[in-house]
Amino acid sequence: MMIRSTVSAFAVPSQEERKGFISLEKTPDVHAAKLASLACMNTVRIGGATGEVRPLGFPFTVAAWNMERCLFPLESAAKLQATKAPLILLSEMDEGMARTEQNDPTAIVAGELGMNYAYGVEFLELSLGSEIERSLCKDDFNEKGFHGNSLMASVALRDAFLFRLPGEAKWFNDSNEQPRIGDRCAVGAIVETEAGPFVAVSVHLESVATVAYRERQMAALIDAVEGFAPGLPILIGGDLNTGNHTGGDFSTDTLFAMAEGRGFECHGGPLDQTSTRPSLITRFPDRIMKLDWFLSRGLKISESHLVSSLNEEGKPLSDHDMVVCTIEGFSA
């Protein structure tokens, strides 16, 4: 479902409500009903600087980065600023989580960059996170418990939306150390360029999934965006989790052939370069894969490359490197 309702601040379920969610019967129907009932899961938060109502001039760069909760918003903002990207697609962004000091990293990063943003909640977190994340927490509660995707730009974002990808409530079960309400999502908007508008989308596909599952999610997203903005060029970027839990070989993911069959090109930097690395909180330090990509249609992309998530002292800001591309214009 394409969610178009926007707010300046999410409605936050109370601590008591969230404690009660943990004891709900763990069935898909119960999860779907609760998901539909929560305003925070069915709105897009808009904020940041007022984006200039002007078109982007070509060429321009776009950065996509899974920020792994965004433990270091100021350092991450500096890393993003160095790319000079006027359009940024981010995933795994907390809001009001103890593991990230109850901060709002999306607002902090956008503030540092002087950008406006759209943010959507992927999961309402019902715990403090994984065991290693709990060791970072000074509080024993989450003020809000939000975790999601954001899209930010130096120019105006028009008609922002949230699209919740088809899923099976994989994180809503009794055996999960990170119980959550929600499923993976995409956040997008229309961006104006000197050649006309296009749709930019920040997406995060499911990690605990099969190849077919991820292809279904991407196909549903493409269908939704085509219905939302017929005929417009499209840029989708983010963590596609390609090869995750299926042997680590991204080339086995059928979503690439599906997207190419629908007119999309795939860009992820050099094909022999992986995009993940060990971090301070990763649960899988030995799992090195190529997960992060752009899919584009109707846009001329001249190059793409990876930017290391290590800071100058060699500290990893995330378990993902950033993927960056250059857009030269619209393609015929």
PDB file of C-alpha atoms in Angstrom, residues 63-264:
ATOM      1  CA  ALA A  63      24.634   8.436  -2.157  1.00  0.00           C
ATOM      2  CA  ALA A  64      22.915   5.380  -0.649  1.00  0.00           C
ATOM      3  CA  TRP A  65      24.029   4.060   2.716  1.00  0.00           C
ATOM      4  CA  ASN A  66      22.807   1.491   5.226  1.00  0.00           C
ATOM      5  CA  MET A  67      23.947   3.269   8.386  1.00  0.00           C
ATOM      6  CA  GLU A  68      23.420   0.368  10.802  1.00  0.00           C
ATOM      7  CA  ARG A  69      21.285   2.290  13.343  1.00  0.00           C
ATOM      8  CA  CYS A  70      23.450   5.428  12.805  1.00  0.00           C
ATOM      9  CA  LEU A  71      25.560   5.278  15.956  1.00  0.00           C
ATOM     10  CA  PHE A  72      27.690   8.201  14.766  1.00  0.00           C
ATOM     11  CA  PRO A  73      25.431  10.816  13.127  1.00  0.00           C
ATOM     12  CA  LEU A  74      27.918  13.688  13.077  1.00  0.00           C
ATOM     13  CA  GLU A  75      30.770  11.645  11.642  1.00  0.00           C
ATOM     14  CA  SER A  76      28.391  10.008   9.179  1.00  0.00           C
ATOM     15  CA  ALA A  77      27.122  13.411   8.075  1.00  0.00           C
ATOM     16  CA  ALA A  78      30.708  14.512   7.412  1.00  0.00           C
ATOM     17  CA  LYS A  79      31.305  11.364   5.347  1.00  0.00           C
ATOM     18  CA  LEU A  80      28.163  12.096   3.322  1.00  0.00           C
ATOM     19  CA  GLN A  81      29.068  15.765   2.912  1.00  0.00           C
ATOM     20  CA  ALA A  82      32.387  14.783   1.345  1.00  0.00           C
ATOM     21  CA  THR A  83      30.506  13.123  -1.537  1.00  0.00           C
ATOM     22  CA  LYS A  84      28.791  16.443  -2.366  1.00  0.00           C
ATOM     23  CA  ALA A  85      25.632  14.424  -3.091  1.00  0.00           C
ATOM     24  CA  PRO A  86      22.510  16.628  -3.141  1.00  0.00           C
ATOM     25  CA  LEU A  87      20.335  13.498  -2.856  1.00  0.00           C
ATOM     26  CA  ILE A  88      20.874  10.858  -0.174  1.00  0.00           C
ATOM     27  CA  LEU A  89      19.107   7.518   0.451  1.00  0.00           C
ATOM     28  CA  LEU A  90      19.565   6.060   3.939  1.00  0.00           C
ATOM     29  CA  SER A  91      18.423   2.886   5.673  1.00  0.00           C
ATOM     30  CA  GLU A  92      18.612   1.478   9.222  1.00  0.00           C
ATOM     31  CA  MET A  93      18.005   4.868  10.842  1.00  0.00           C
ATOM     32  CA  ASP A  94      16.861   4.870  14.469  1.00  0.00           C
ATOM     33  CA  GLU A  95      14.630   7.383  16.214  1.00  0.00           C
ATOM     34  CA  GLY A  96      14.191   7.336  19.976  1.00  0.00           C
ATOM     35  CA  MET A  97      16.207   4.140  20.564  1.00  0.00           C
ATOM     36  CA  ALA A  98      18.364   3.595  23.664  1.00  0.00           C
ATOM     37  CA  ARG A  99      21.185   2.076  21.579  1.00  0.00           C
ATOM     38  CA  THR A 100      21.546   5.405  19.735  1.00  0.00           C
ATOM     39  CA  GLU A 101      21.106   7.557  22.870  1.00  0.00           C
ATOM     40  CA  GLN A 102      17.401   8.232  22.136  1.00  0.00           C
ATOM     41  CA  ASN A 103      18.561  10.491  19.289  1.00  0.00           C
ATOM     42  CA  ASP A 104      16.952  11.293  15.950  1.00  0.00           C
ATOM     43  CA  PRO A 105      19.879  10.580  13.572  1.00  0.00           C
ATOM     44  CA  THR A 106      17.893  11.452  10.439  1.00  0.00           C
ATOM     45  CA  ALA A 107      17.226  14.960  11.757  1.00  0.00           C
ATOM     46  CA  ILE A 108      20.828  15.326  12.957  1.00  0.00           C
ATOM     47  CA  VAL A 109      22.334  14.274   9.622  1.00  0.00           C
ATOM     48  CA  ALA A 110      19.900  16.419   7.621  1.00  0.00           C
ATOM     49  CA  GLY A 111      20.635  19.362   9.906  1.00  0.00           C
ATOM     50  CA  GLU A 112      24.376  19.015   9.399  1.00  0.00           C
ATOM     51  CA  LEU A 113      23.885  18.876   5.623  1.00  0.00           C
ATOM     52  CA  GLY A 114      21.229  21.619   5.452  1.00  0.00           C
ATOM     53  CA  MET A 115      18.802  19.212   3.803  1.00  0.00           C
ATOM     54  CA  ASN A 116      15.126  18.383   4.094  1.00  0.00           C
ATOM     55  CA  TYR A 117      14.006  14.801   4.560  1.00  0.00           C
ATOM     56  CA  ALA A 118      11.262  12.192   4.507  1.00  0.00           C
ATOM     57  CA  TYR A 119      11.447   9.363   7.048  1.00  0.00           C
ATOM     58  CA  GLY A 120       9.356   6.216   7.343  1.00  0.00           C
ATOM     59  CA  VAL A 121       9.209   3.652  10.140  1.00  0.00           C
ATOM     60  CA  GLU A 122      10.187   0.165   9.042  1.00  0.00           C
ATOM     61  CA  PHE A 123       9.950  -1.412  12.494  1.00  0.00           C
ATOM     62  CA  LEU A 124       8.555  -0.491  15.873  1.00  0.00           C
ATOM     63  CA  GLU A 125      11.237  -2.088  18.043  1.00  0.00           C
ATOM     64  CA  LEU A 126       9.884  -3.907  21.115  1.00  0.00           C
ATOM     65  CA  SER A 127      13.303  -4.552  22.682  1.00  0.00           C
ATOM     66  CA  LEU A 128      16.614  -2.746  23.108  1.00  0.00           C
ATOM     67  CA  GLY A 129      18.070  -4.697  20.181  1.00  0.00           C
ATOM     68  CA  SER A 130      20.659  -7.431  19.892  1.00  0.00           C
ATOM     69  CA  GLU A 131      22.875  -8.471  22.796  1.00  0.00           C
ATOM     70  CA  ILE A 132      25.791  -6.335  21.626  1.00  0.00           C
ATOM     71  CA  GLU A 133      23.463  -3.354  21.073  1.00  0.00           C
ATOM     72  CA  ARG A 134      22.077  -3.709  24.581  1.00  0.00           C
ATOM     73  CA  SER A 135      25.608  -3.247  25.903  1.00  0.00           C
ATOM     74  CA  LEU A 136      25.559   0.275  24.419  1.00  0.00           C
ATOM     75  CA  CYS A 137      22.356   1.316  26.185  1.00  0.00           C
ATOM     76  CA  LYS A 138      22.436   3.722  29.127  1.00  0.00           C
ATOM     77  CA  ASP A 139      18.634   3.527  29.395  1.00  0.00           C
ATOM     78  CA  ASP A 140      16.592   0.372  29.858  1.00  0.00           C
ATOM     79  CA  PHE A 141      13.802   1.635  27.589  1.00  0.00           C
ATOM     80  CA  ASN A 142      13.294   3.154  24.138  1.00  0.00           C
ATOM     81  CA  GLU A 143      11.638   6.563  24.146  1.00  0.00           C
ATOM     82  CA  LYS A 144      10.013   5.853  20.762  1.00  0.00           C
ATOM     83  CA  GLY A 145      11.398   2.596  19.379  1.00  0.00           C
ATOM     84  CA  PHE A 146      11.435   3.610  15.706  1.00  0.00           C
ATOM     85  CA  HIS A 147      13.770   2.191  13.054  1.00  0.00           C
ATOM     86  CA  GLY A 148      13.431   2.965   9.369  1.00  0.00           C
ATOM     87  CA  ASN A 149      14.497   4.549   6.094  1.00  0.00           C
ATOM     88  CA  SER A 150      15.017   8.139   5.061  1.00  0.00           C
ATOM     89  CA  LEU A 151      15.428  10.177   1.915  1.00  0.00           C
ATOM     90  CA  MET A 152      17.038  13.618   2.045  1.00  0.00           C
ATOM     91  CA  ALA A 153      17.881  16.303  -0.465  1.00  0.00           C
ATOM     92  CA  SER A 154      19.168  19.847  -0.855  1.00  0.00           C
ATOM     93  CA  VAL A 155      16.130  20.623  -3.003  1.00  0.00           C
ATOM     94  CA  ALA A 156      12.438  20.162  -2.392  1.00  0.00           C
ATOM     95  CA  LEU A 157      11.018  16.648  -2.067  1.00  0.00           C
ATOM     96  CA  ARG A 158       7.545  16.473  -3.561  1.00  0.00           C
ATOM     97  CA  ASP A 159       4.772  13.962  -2.843  1.00  0.00           C
ATOM     98  CA  ALA A 160       6.742  11.890  -0.323  1.00  0.00           C
ATOM     99  CA  PHE A 161       5.515   8.346   0.235  1.00  0.00           C
ATOM    100  CA  LEU A 162       6.105   5.191   2.254  1.00  0.00           C
ATOM    101  CA  PHE A 163       5.633   1.799   0.650  1.00  0.00           C
ATOM    102  CA  ARG A 164       5.613  -1.196   2.958  1.00  0.00           C
ATOM    103  CA  LEU A 165       7.038  -4.166   1.091  1.00  0.00           C
ATOM    104  CA  PRO A 166       5.152  -7.474   1.078  1.00  0.00           C
ATOM    105  CA  GLY A 167       6.419  -9.600   3.933  1.00  0.00           C
ATOM    106  CA  GLU A 168       5.672 -12.407   6.330  1.00  0.00           C
ATOM    107  CA  ALA A 169       6.155 -10.633   9.677  1.00  0.00           C
ATOM    108  CA  LYS A 170       9.465 -12.451  10.085  1.00  0.00           C
ATOM    109  CA  TRP A 171      10.539 -10.322  13.051  1.00  0.00           C
ATOM    110  CA  PHE A 172       7.280 -10.807  14.977  1.00  0.00           C
ATOM    111  CA  ASN A 173       7.704 -14.149  16.683  1.00  0.00           C
ATOM    112  CA  ASP A 174       8.449 -15.668  20.076  1.00  0.00           C
ATOM    113  CA  SER A 175      11.980 -16.853  19.326  1.00  0.00           C
ATOM    114  CA  ASN A 176      13.313 -13.526  18.065  1.00  0.00           C
ATOM    115  CA  GLU A 177      15.812 -11.606  20.218  1.00  0.00           C
ATOM    116  CA  GLN A 178      14.687  -8.453  18.390  1.00  0.00           C
ATOM    117  CA  PRO A 179      10.855  -8.594  18.430  1.00  0.00           C
ATOM    118  CA  ARG A 180       9.346  -5.996  16.124  1.00  0.00           C
ATOM    119  CA  ILE A 181       6.098  -4.770  14.625  1.00  0.00           C
ATOM    120  CA  GLY A 182       6.527  -4.046  10.916  1.00  0.00           C
ATOM    121  CA  ASP A 183       8.018  -5.222   7.647  1.00  0.00           C
ATOM    122  CA  ARG A 184      10.677  -3.817   5.340  1.00  0.00           C
ATOM    123  CA  CYS A 185       9.800  -0.608   3.525  1.00  0.00           C
ATOM    124  CA  ALA A 186      10.749   2.004   0.946  1.00  0.00           C
ATOM    125  CA  VAL A 187      10.569   5.786   1.276  1.00  0.00           C
ATOM    126  CA  GLY A 188      10.437   7.943  -1.837  1.00  0.00           C
ATOM    127  CA  ALA A 189       9.523  11.274  -3.376  1.00  0.00           C
ATOM    128  CA  ILE A 190       9.545  13.181  -6.641  1.00  0.00           C
ATOM    129  CA  VAL A 191      12.664  15.259  -7.282  1.00  0.00           C
ATOM    130  CA  GLU A 192      12.848  17.990  -9.917  1.00  0.00           C
ATOM    131  CA  THR A 193      15.791  18.233 -12.321  1.00  0.00           C
ATOM    132  CA  GLU A 194      16.524  20.585 -15.210  1.00  0.00           C
ATOM    133  CA  ALA A 195      15.260  17.827 -17.525  1.00  0.00           C
ATOM    134  CA  GLY A 196      12.079  17.233 -15.539  1.00  0.00           C
ATOM    135  CA  PRO A 197      10.986  15.189 -12.503  1.00  0.00           C
ATOM    136  CA  PHE A 198      12.039  11.690 -11.478  1.00  0.00           C
ATOM    137  CA  VAL A 199      11.199   9.413  -8.555  1.00  0.00           C
ATOM    138  CA  ALA A 200      13.892   8.705  -5.955  1.00  0.00           C
ATOM    139  CA  VAL A 201      13.389   5.761  -3.596  1.00  0.00           C
ATOM    140  CA  SER A 202      15.340   4.563  -0.549  1.00  0.00           C
ATOM    141  CA  VAL A 203      14.716   0.856   0.016  1.00  0.00           C
ATOM    142  CA  HIS A 204      15.752  -1.950   2.362  1.00  0.00           C
ATOM    143  CA  LEU A 205      14.847  -5.487   1.307  1.00  0.00           C
ATOM    144  CA  GLU A 206      14.482  -8.329   3.808  1.00  0.00           C
ATOM    145  CA  SER A 207      17.706  -9.953   5.008  1.00  0.00           C
ATOM    146  CA  VAL A 208      16.209 -13.147   6.429  1.00  0.00           C
ATOM    147  CA  ALA A 209      14.741 -14.199   3.111  1.00  0.00           C
ATOM    148  CA  THR A 210      15.004 -16.299  -0.014  1.00  0.00           C
ATOM    149  CA  VAL A 211      15.868 -15.085  -3.498  1.00  0.00           C
ATOM    150  CA  ALA A 212      12.205 -15.375  -4.511  1.00  0.00           C
ATOM    151  CA  TYR A 213      11.109 -13.353  -1.467  1.00  0.00           C
ATOM    152  CA  ARG A 214      13.402 -10.436  -2.375  1.00  0.00           C
ATOM    153  CA  GLU A 215      12.328 -10.557  -6.018  1.00  0.00           C
ATOM    154  CA  ARG A 216       8.675 -10.316  -4.927  1.00  0.00           C
ATOM    155  CA  GLN A 217       9.505  -7.294  -2.768  1.00  0.00           C
ATOM    156  CA  MET A 218      11.323  -5.489  -5.574  1.00  0.00           C
ATOM    157  CA  ALA A 219       8.631  -6.313  -8.153  1.00  0.00           C
ATOM    158  CA  ALA A 220       5.948  -4.975  -5.805  1.00  0.00           C
ATOM    159  CA  LEU A 221       7.962  -1.784  -5.264  1.00  0.00           C
ATOM    160  CA  ILE A 222       8.390  -1.223  -9.005  1.00  0.00           C
ATOM    161  CA  ASP A 223       4.658  -1.809  -9.539  1.00  0.00           C
ATOM    162  CA  ALA A 224       3.828   0.706  -6.810  1.00  0.00           C
ATOM    163  CA  VAL A 225       6.184   3.391  -8.108  1.00  0.00           C
ATOM    164  CA  GLU A 226       4.942   2.958 -11.677  1.00  0.00           C
ATOM    165  CA  GLY A 227       1.385   3.394 -10.442  1.00  0.00           C
ATOM    166  CA  PHE A 228       2.365   6.403  -8.337  1.00  0.00           C
ATOM    167  CA  ALA A 229       4.214   8.283 -11.097  1.00  0.00           C
ATOM    168  CA  PRO A 230       3.511   6.759 -14.529  1.00  0.00           C
ATOM    169  CA  GLY A 231       6.203   7.412 -17.088  1.00  0.00           C
ATOM    170  CA  LEU A 232       8.710   9.147 -14.812  1.00  0.00           C
ATOM    171  CA  PRO A 233      12.338   8.021 -14.597  1.00  0.00           C
ATOM    172  CA  ILE A 234      13.051   6.025 -11.421  1.00  0.00           C
ATOM    173  CA  LEU A 235      16.074   5.659  -9.156  1.00  0.00           C
ATOM    174  CA  ILE A 236      15.875   2.979  -6.442  1.00  0.00           C
ATOM    175  CA  GLY A 237      18.821   2.669  -4.084  1.00  0.00           C
ATOM    176  CA  GLY A 238      19.731   0.909  -0.890  1.00  0.00           C
ATOM    177  CA  ASP A 239      20.454  -2.380   0.814  1.00  0.00           C
ATOM    178  CA  LEU A 240      18.960  -5.107  -1.382  1.00  0.00           C
ATOM    179  CA  ASN A 241      20.443  -7.892   0.795  1.00  0.00           C
ATOM    180  CA  THR A 242      21.486  -9.745  -2.350  1.00  0.00           C
ATOM    181  CA  GLY A 243      23.008 -13.125  -1.522  1.00  0.00           C
ATOM    182  CA  ASN A 244      22.143 -12.807   2.163  1.00  0.00           C
ATOM    183  CA  HIS A 245      21.237 -16.195   3.698  1.00  0.00           C
ATOM    184  CA  THR A 246      21.443 -17.758   0.230  1.00  0.00           C
ATOM    185  CA  GLY A 247      25.153 -18.506   0.002  1.00  0.00           C
ATOM    186  CA  GLY A 248      26.530 -14.990  -0.298  1.00  0.00           C
ATOM    187  CA  ASP A 249      26.632 -14.833  -4.106  1.00  0.00           C
ATOM    188  CA  PHE A 250      24.713 -11.736  -5.226  1.00  0.00           C
ATOM    189  CA  SER A 251      24.540 -13.011  -8.818  1.00  0.00           C
ATOM    190  CA  THR A 252      22.073 -15.711  -7.760  1.00  0.00           C
ATOM    191  CA  ASP A 253      19.445 -13.075  -6.892  1.00  0.00           C
ATOM    192  CA  THR A 254      16.746 -13.149  -9.541  1.00  0.00           C
ATOM    193  CA  LEU A 255      15.618  -9.596  -8.761  1.00  0.00           C
ATOM    194  CA  PHE A 256      18.327  -8.301 -11.128  1.00  0.00           C
ATOM    195  CA  ALA A 257      16.967 -10.162 -14.164  1.00  0.00           C
ATOM    196  CA  MET A 258      13.411  -9.206 -13.210  1.00  0.00           C
ATOM    197  CA  ALA A 259      14.357  -5.519 -12.971  1.00  0.00           C
ATOM    198  CA  GLU A 260      16.380  -5.615 -16.190  1.00  0.00           C
ATOM    199  CA  GLY A 261      13.392  -7.190 -17.921  1.00  0.00           C
ATOM    200  CA  ARG A 262      11.403  -4.128 -16.869  1.00  0.00           C
ATOM    201  CA  GLY A 263      13.955  -1.715 -18.289  1.00  0.00           C
ATOM    202  CA  PHE A 264      16.171  -1.096 -15.260  1.00  0.00           C
TER     203      PHE A 264
END
